[in-house]
Coordinates of N, CA and C in Angstrom, one line a residue:
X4 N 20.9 21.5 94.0 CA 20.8 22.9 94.6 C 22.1 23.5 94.8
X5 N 23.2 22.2 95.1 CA 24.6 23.3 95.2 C 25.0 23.9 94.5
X6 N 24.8 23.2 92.6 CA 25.5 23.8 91.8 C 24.4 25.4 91.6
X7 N 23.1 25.4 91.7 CA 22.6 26.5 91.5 C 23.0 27.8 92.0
X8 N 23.5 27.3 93.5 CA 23.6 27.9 94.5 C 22.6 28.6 95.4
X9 N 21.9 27.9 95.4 CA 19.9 27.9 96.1 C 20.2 27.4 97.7
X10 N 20.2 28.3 98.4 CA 20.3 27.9 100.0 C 19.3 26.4 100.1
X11 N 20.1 25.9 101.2 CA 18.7 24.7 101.8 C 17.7 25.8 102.5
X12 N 17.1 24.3 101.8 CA 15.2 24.8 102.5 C 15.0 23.5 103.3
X13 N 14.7 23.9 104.5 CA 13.8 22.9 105.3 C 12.3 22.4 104.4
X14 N 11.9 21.2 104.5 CA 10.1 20.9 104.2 C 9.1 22.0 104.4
X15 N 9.3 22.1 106.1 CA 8.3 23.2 106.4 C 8.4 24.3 105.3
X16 N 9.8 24.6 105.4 CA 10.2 26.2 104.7 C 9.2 26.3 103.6
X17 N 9.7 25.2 102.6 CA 9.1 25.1 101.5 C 7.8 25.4 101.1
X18 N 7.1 24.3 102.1 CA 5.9 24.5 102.1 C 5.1 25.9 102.3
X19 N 5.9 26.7 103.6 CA 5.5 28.1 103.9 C 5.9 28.8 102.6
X20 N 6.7 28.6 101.7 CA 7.0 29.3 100.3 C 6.1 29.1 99.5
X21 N 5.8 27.8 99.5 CA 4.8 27.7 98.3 C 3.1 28.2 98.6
X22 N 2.8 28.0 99.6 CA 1.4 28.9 100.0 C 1.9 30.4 99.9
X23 N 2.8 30.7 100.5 CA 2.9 32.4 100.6 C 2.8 32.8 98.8
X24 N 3.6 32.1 98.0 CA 3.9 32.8 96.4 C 2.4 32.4 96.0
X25 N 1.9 31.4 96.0 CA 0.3 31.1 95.4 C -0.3 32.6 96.0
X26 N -0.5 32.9 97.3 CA -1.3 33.8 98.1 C -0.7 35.3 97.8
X27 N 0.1 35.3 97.4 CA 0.4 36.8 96.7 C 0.4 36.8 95.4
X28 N 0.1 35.6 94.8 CA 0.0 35.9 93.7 C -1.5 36.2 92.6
X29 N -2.0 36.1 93.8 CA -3.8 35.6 93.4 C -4.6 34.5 93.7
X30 N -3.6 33.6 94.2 CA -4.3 32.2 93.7 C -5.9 32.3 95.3
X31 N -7.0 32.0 95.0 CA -7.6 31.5 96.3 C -7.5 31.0 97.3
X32 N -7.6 31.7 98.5 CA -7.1 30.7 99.3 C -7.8 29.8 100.1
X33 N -9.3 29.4 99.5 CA -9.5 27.7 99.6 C -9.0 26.8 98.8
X34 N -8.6 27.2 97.3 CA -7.5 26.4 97.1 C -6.2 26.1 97.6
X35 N -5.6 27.3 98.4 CA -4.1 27.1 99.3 C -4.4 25.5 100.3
X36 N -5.5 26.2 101.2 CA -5.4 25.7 101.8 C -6.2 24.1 101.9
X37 N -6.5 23.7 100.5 CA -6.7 22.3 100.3 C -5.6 21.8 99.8
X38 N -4.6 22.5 98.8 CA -3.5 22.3 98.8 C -2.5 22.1 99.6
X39 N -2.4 23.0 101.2 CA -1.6 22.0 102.1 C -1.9 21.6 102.7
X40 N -3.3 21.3 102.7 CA -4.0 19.9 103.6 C -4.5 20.5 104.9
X41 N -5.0 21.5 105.1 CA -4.9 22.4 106.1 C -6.7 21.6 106.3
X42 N -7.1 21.9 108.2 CA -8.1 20.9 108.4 C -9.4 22.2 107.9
X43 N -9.2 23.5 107.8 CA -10.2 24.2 107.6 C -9.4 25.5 106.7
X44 N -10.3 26.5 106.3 CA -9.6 27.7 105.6 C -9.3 28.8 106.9
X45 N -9.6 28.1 107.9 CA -9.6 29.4 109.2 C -8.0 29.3 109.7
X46 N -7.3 27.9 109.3 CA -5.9 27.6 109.8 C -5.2 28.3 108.2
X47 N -5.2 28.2 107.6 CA -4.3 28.8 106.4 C -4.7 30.2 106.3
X48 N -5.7 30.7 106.8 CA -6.0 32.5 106.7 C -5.5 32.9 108.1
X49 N -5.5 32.3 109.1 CA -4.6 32.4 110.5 C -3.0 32.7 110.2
X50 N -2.5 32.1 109.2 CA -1.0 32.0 108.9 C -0.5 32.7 107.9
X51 N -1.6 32.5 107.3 CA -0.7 32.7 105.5 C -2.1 34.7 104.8
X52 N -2.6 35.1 106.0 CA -3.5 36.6 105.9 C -2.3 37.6 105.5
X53 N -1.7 37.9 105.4 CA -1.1 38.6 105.8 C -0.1 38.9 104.0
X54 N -0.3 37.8 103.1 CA 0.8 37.3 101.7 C -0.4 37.8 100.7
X55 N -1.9 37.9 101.1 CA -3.3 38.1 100.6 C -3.1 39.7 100.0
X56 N -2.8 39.9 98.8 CA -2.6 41.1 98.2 C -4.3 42.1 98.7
X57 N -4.2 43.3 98.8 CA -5.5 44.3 98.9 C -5.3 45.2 97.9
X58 N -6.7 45.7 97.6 CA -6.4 46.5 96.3 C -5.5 47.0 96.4
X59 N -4.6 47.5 95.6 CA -3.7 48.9 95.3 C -2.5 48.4 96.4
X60 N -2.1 47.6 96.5 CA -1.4 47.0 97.2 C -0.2 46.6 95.6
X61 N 1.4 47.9 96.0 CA 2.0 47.7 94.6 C 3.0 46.7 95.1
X62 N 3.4 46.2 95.5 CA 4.6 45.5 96.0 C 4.4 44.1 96.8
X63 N 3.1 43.4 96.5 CA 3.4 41.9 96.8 C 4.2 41.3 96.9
X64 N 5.1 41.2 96.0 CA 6.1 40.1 96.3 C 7.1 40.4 97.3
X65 N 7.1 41.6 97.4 CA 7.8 41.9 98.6 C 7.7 41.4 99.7
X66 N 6.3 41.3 100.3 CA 5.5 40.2 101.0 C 6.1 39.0 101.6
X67 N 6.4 38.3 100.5 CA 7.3 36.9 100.5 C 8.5 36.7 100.8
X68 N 9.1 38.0 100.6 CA 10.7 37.8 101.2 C 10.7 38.4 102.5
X69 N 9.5 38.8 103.1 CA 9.6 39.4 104.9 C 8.7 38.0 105.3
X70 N 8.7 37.5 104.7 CA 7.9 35.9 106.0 C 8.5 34.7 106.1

């Protein structure tokens, strides 16, 4: 990661990266949240609502770099 020059990422971080880019990107989010092992879909839509593109919504990814 030094030579890339890619800041450290904590676990958590990561993990909050990798649901957020799935969830703006389309992916379902009962699959997110069987993917991080979350005990129901009511704890990953509690946390991660907000990365959930709405129609006409032009700038998702933007999303990801404010959370």
């Amino acid at each position: 990661m030094k030579m890339l020059d890619i800041p450290y990422r904590t676990f958590e971080q990561t993990r909050h990266s990798y649901a957020s880019i799935l969830l703006a990107d389309g992916e379902r989010p009962h699959y997110v949240s069987k993917q991080m092992g979350h005990a129901n879909l009511y704890v990953t839509l509690s946390r991660y609502a907000k990365f959930i593109p709405s129609e006409g919504d032009g700038n998702v990814l933007s999303k990801v770099k404010e959370g």
